[in-house]
Coordinates of C-alpha atoms and ligand atoms in Angstrom, one line a residue:
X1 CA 6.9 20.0 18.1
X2 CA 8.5 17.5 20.5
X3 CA 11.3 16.0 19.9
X4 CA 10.3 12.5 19.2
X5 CA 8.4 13.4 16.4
X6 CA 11.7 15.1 14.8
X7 CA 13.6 12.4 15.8
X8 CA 10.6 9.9 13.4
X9 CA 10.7 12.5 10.9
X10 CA 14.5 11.8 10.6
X11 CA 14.5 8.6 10.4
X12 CA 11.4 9.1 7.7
X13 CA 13.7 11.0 5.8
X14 CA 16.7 8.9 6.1
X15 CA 15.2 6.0 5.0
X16 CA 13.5 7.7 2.5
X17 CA 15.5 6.5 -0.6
X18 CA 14.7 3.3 0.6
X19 CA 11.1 3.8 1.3
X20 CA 11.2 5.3 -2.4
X21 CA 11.9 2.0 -4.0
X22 CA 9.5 0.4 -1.8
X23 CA 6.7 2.5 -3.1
X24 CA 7.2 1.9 -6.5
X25 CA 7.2 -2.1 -6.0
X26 CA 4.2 -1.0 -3.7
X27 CA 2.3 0.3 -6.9
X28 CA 3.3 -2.3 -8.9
X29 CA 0.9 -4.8 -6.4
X30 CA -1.9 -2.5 -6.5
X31 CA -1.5 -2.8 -10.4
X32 CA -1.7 -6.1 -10.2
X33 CA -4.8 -6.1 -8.0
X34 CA -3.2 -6.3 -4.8
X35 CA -4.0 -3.8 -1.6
X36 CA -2.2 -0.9 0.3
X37 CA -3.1 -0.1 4.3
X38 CA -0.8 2.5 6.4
X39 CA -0.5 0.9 10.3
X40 CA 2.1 2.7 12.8
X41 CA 4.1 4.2 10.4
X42 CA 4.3 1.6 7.9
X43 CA 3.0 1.3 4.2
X44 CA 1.8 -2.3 3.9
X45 CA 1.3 -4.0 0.6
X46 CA -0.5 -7.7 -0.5
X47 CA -0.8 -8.9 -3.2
X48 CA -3.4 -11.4 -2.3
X49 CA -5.5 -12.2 1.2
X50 CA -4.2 -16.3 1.5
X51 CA -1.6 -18.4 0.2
X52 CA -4.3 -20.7 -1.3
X53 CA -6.0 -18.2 -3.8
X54 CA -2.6 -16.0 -4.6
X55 CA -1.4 -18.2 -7.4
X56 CA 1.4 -20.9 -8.2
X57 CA 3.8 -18.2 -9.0
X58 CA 3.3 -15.7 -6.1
X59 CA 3.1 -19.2 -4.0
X60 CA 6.5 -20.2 -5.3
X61 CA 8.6 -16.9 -5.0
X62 CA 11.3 -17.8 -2.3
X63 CA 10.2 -15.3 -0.2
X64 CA 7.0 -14.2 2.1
X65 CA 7.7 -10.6 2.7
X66 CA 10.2 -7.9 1.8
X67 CA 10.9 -4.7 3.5
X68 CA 12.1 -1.4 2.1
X69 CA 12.5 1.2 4.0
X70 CA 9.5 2.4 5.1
X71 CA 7.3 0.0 2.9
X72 CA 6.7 -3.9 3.7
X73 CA 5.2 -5.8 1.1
X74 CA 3.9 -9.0 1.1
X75 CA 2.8 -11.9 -1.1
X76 CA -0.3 -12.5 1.3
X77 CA -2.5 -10.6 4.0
X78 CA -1.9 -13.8 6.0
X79 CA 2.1 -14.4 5.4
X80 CA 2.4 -10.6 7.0
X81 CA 0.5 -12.0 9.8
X82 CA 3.2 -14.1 10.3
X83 CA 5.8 -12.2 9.6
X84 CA 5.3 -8.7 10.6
X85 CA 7.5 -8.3 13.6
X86 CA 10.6 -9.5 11.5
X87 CA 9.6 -7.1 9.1
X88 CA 9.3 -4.2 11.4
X89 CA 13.2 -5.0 12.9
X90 CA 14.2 -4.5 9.2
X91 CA 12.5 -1.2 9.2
X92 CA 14.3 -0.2 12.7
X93 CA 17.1 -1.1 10.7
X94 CA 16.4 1.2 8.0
X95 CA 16.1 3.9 10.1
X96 CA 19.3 3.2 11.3
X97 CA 21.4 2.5 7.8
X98 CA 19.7 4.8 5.6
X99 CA 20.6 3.8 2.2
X100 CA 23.4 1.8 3.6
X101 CA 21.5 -0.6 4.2
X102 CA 21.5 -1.4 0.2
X103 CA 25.0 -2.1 0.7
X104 CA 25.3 -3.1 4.2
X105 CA 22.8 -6.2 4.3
X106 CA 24.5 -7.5 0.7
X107 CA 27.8 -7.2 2.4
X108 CA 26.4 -9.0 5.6
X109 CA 25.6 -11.8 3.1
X110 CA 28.9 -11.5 1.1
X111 CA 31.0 -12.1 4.1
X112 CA 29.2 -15.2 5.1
X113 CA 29.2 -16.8 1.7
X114 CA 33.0 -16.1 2.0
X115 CA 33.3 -17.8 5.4
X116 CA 31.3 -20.8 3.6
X117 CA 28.2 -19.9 6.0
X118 CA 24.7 -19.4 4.5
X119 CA 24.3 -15.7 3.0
X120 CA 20.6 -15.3 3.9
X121 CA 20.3 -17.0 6.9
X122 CA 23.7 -15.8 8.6
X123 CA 23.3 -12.5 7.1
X124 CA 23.5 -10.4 10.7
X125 CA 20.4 -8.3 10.0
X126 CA 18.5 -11.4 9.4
X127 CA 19.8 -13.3 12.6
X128 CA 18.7 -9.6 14.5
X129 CA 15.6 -9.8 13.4
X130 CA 14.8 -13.5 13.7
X131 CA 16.4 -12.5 17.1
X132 CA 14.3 -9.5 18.4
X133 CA 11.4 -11.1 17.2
X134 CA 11.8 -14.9 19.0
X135 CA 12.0 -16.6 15.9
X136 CA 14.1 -20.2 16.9
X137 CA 13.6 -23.4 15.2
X138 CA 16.5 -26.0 14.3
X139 CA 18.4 -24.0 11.8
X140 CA 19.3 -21.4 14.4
X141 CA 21.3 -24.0 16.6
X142 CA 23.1 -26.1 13.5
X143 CA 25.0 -23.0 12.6
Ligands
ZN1 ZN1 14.3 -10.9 7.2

């Protein structure tokens, strides 16, 4: 076995906790109809293919996509599209937290609140992965 593929495993099991929650949120959207695919790694769950036909609800939920762990999931086929490199610098960062993370990103978030910056868009994980994946736009140079 080489070594890189104990070194994924680790991380596997590391985030694993994470991942766990993931999977159960993951089942959830294929209860409600929604799909599961496995790409590089990486359990992917929509709930619907477009933003047009996935509802007022699932349209309105203040976010696109959420990562746990291992496990992305997604209100549309078409918002991971968009998203999925963002999401895949959260999963690095899984790998690298463990279950930290649970704490770590909240605390990231605390701390800015505290400093009277914006919790989810100062939030250093967030700013690494808008980052990492060449996300700009005005927001990032008002801060
Ligand atoms: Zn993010």
């Amino acid at each position: 076995v080489r070594a890189s593929r104990i070194t994924q495993l680790a991380k596997i099991i590391w985030a694993g906790p994470c991942s766990a929650v993931g999977l159960v949120l993951a089942g959830l959207v294929l209860t409600l109809g929604g799909r599961i695919r496995f790409a590089s790694g990486i359990l992917e769950a929509t709930y619907r293919e477009r933003k047009a036909t996935c509802g007022s609800v699932a349209r309105g939920l203040p976010f696109r996509a959420i990562t746990f762990g291992h496990v992305v999931i997604a209100v549309t086929a078409q918002d991971l599209d968009g998203c999925r490199t963002h999401e895949l610098v959260h999963v690095r960062q899984y790998e690298r937290w463990g279950l930290l993370f649970f704490l770590a990103y909240p605390l990231s978030s605390l701390l800015q609140l505290l400093r009277g910056r914006r919790p989810y868009w100062d939030n250093r994980f967030e700013v690494e992965a808008r980052q990492r994946c060449g996300e700009t736009g005005a927001d990032a140079r008002d801060a």
